[in-house]
Short mmCIF file of C-alpha atoms and ligand atoms in Angstrom, two decimals:
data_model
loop_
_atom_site.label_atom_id
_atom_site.label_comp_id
_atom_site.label_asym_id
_atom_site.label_seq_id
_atom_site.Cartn_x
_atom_site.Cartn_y
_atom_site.Cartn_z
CA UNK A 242 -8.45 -9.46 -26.35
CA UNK A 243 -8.88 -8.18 -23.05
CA UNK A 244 -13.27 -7.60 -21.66
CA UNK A 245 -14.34 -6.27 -18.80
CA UNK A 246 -17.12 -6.30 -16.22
CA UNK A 247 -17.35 -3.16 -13.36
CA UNK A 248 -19.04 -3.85 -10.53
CA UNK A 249 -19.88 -1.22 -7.09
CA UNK A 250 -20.03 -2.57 -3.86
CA UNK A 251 -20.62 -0.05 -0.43
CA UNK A 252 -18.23 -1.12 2.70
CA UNK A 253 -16.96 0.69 5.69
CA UNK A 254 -13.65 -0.11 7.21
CA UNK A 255 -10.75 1.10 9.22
CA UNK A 256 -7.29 0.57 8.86
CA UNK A 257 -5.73 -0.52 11.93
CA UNK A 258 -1.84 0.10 11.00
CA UNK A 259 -2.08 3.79 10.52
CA UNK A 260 -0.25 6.11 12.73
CA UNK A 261 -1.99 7.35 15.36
CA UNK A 262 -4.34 10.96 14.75
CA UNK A 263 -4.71 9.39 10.74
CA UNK A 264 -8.20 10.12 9.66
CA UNK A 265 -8.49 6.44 8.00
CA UNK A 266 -7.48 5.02 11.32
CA UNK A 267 -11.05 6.07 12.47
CA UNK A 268 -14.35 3.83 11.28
CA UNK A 269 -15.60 5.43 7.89
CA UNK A 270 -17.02 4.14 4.29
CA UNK A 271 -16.50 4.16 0.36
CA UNK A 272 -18.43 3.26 -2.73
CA UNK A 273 -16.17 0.61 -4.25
CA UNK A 274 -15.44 0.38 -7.58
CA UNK A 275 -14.32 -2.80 -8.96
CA UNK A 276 -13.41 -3.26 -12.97
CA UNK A 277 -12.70 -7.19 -13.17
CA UNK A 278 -10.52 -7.88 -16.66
CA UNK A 279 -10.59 -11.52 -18.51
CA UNK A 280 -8.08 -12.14 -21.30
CA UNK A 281 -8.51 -14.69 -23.92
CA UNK A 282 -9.78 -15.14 -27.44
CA UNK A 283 -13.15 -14.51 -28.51
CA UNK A 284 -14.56 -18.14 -29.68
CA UNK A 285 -15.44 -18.69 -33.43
CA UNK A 286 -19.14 -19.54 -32.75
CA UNK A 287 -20.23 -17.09 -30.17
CA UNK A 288 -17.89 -14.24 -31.05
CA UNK A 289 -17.76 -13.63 -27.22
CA UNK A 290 -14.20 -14.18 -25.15
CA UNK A 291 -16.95 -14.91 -22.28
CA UNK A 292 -20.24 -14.25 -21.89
CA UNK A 293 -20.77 -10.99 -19.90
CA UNK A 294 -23.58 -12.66 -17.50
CA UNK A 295 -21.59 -15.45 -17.08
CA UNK A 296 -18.88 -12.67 -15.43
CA UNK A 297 -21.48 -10.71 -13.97
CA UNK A 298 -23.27 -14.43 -11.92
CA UNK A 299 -19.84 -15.49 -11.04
CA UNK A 300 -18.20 -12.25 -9.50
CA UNK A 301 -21.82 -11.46 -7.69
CA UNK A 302 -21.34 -13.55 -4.99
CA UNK A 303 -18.46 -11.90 -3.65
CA UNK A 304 -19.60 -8.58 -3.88
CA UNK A 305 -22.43 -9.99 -1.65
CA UNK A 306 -19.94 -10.73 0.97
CA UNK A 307 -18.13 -7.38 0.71
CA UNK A 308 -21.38 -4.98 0.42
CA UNK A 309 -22.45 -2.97 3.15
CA UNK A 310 -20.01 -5.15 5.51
CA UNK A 311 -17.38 -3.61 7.80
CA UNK A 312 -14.24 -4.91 5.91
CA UNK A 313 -12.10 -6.14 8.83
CA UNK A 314 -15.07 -8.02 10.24
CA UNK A 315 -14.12 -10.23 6.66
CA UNK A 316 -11.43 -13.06 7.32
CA UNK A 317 -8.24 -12.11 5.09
CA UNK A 318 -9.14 -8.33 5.28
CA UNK A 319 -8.82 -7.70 9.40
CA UNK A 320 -6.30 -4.76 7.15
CA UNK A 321 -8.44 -3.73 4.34
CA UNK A 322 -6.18 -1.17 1.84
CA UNK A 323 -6.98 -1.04 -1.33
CA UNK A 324 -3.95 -3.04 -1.91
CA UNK A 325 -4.97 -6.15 0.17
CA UNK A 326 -9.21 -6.11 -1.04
CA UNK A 327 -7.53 -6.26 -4.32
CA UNK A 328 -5.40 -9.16 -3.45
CA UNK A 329 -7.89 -10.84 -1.42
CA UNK A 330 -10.41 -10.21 -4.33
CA UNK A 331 -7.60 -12.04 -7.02
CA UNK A 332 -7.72 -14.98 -4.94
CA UNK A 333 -11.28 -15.50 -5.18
CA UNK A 334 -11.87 -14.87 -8.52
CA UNK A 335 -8.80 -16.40 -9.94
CA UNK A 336 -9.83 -20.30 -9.68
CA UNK A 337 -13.27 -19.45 -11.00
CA UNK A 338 -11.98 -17.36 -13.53
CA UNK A 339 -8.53 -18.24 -15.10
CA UNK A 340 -8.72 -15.56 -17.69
CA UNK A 341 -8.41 -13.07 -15.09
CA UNK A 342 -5.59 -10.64 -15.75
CA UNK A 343 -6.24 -7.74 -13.89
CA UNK A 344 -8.24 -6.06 -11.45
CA UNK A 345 -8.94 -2.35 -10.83
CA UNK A 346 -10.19 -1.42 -7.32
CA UNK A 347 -11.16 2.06 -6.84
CA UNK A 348 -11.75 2.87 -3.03
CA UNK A 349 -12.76 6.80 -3.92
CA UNK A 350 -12.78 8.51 -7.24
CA UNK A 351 -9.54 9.69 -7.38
CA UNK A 352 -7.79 6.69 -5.83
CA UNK A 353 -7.00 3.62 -6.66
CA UNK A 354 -5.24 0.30 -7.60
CA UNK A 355 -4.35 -1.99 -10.13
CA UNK A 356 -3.41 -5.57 -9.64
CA UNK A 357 -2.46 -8.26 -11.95
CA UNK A 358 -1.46 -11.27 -10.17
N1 LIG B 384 -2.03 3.09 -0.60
C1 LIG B 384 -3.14 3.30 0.11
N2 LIG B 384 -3.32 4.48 0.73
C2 LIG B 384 -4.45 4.71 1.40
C3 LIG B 384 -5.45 3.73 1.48
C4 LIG B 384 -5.22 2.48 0.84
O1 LIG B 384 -6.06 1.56 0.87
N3 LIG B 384 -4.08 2.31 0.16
N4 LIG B 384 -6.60 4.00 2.11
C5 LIG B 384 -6.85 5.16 2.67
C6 LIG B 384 -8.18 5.40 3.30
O2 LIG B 384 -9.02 4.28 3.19
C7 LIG B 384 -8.94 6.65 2.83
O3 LIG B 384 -10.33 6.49 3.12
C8 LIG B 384 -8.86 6.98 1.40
O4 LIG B 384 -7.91 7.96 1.33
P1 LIG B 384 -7.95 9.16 0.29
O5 LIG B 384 -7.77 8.64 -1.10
O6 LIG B 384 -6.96 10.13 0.80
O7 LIG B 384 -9.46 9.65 0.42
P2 LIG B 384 -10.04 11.10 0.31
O8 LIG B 384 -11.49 10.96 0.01
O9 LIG B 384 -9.71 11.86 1.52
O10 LIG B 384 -9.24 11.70 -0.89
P3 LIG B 384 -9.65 12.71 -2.01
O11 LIG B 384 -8.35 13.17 -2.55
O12 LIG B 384 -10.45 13.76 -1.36
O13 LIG B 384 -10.45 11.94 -3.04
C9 LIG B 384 -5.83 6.20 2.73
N5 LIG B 384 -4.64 5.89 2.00
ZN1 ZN B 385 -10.98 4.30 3.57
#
């Protein structure tokens, strides 16, 4: 059984490998969205996989470090895509969490990614 927790963090950023004239090469910001997956059973007693607060308390913490930051100003994320937040944001949570299994990082509504490890 797969649960889930979604969490929303604000950041600005720029990404500094873009050719040159490319309007994300410039200083701008997005509402994150981050969905943060756990896999495992759910245990006989408590019927829960994991307690959803338990998610929520560990996972806040980083979105402290991330929210209304300038991403590049972040060691690990001096090129913040989508793709290397997400990455960056496995690594974290990962240790903590070993039921993670996948994370879905939207940087606008329409775009996204998906990472599993
Ligand atoms: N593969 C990736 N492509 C792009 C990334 C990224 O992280 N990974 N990032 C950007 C920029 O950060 C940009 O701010 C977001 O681009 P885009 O989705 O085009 O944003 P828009 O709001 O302009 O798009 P809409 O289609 O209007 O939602 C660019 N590419
Ligand atoms: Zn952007």
């Amino acid at each position: 059984m797969i649960i889930y927790k979604t969490f929303s963090f604000d950041a600005a950023h720029y990404l500094p490998h873009v050719p040159a004239g490319h309007k994300c090469g410039r200083m701008h910001g997005h509402t994150y969205s981050l969905k943060v997956f756990i896999t495992g059973d759910p245990e006989p007693h408590s019927g829960w996989v994991m307690d959803y607060t338990d998610l929520k308390n560990g996972i806040s913490p980083l979105i402290e470090i991330l929210d209304h930051k300038v991403l590049n100003d972040i060691p690990g994320l001096e090129n913040p895509t989508s793709e290397q937040l997400s990455i960056w944001l496995w690594n974290k949570i990962k240790p903590v969490f070993p039921g993670l299994s996948r994370i879905e990082l939207n940087e606008t509504p329409s775009s996204g990614v998906i990472y599993e490890g």
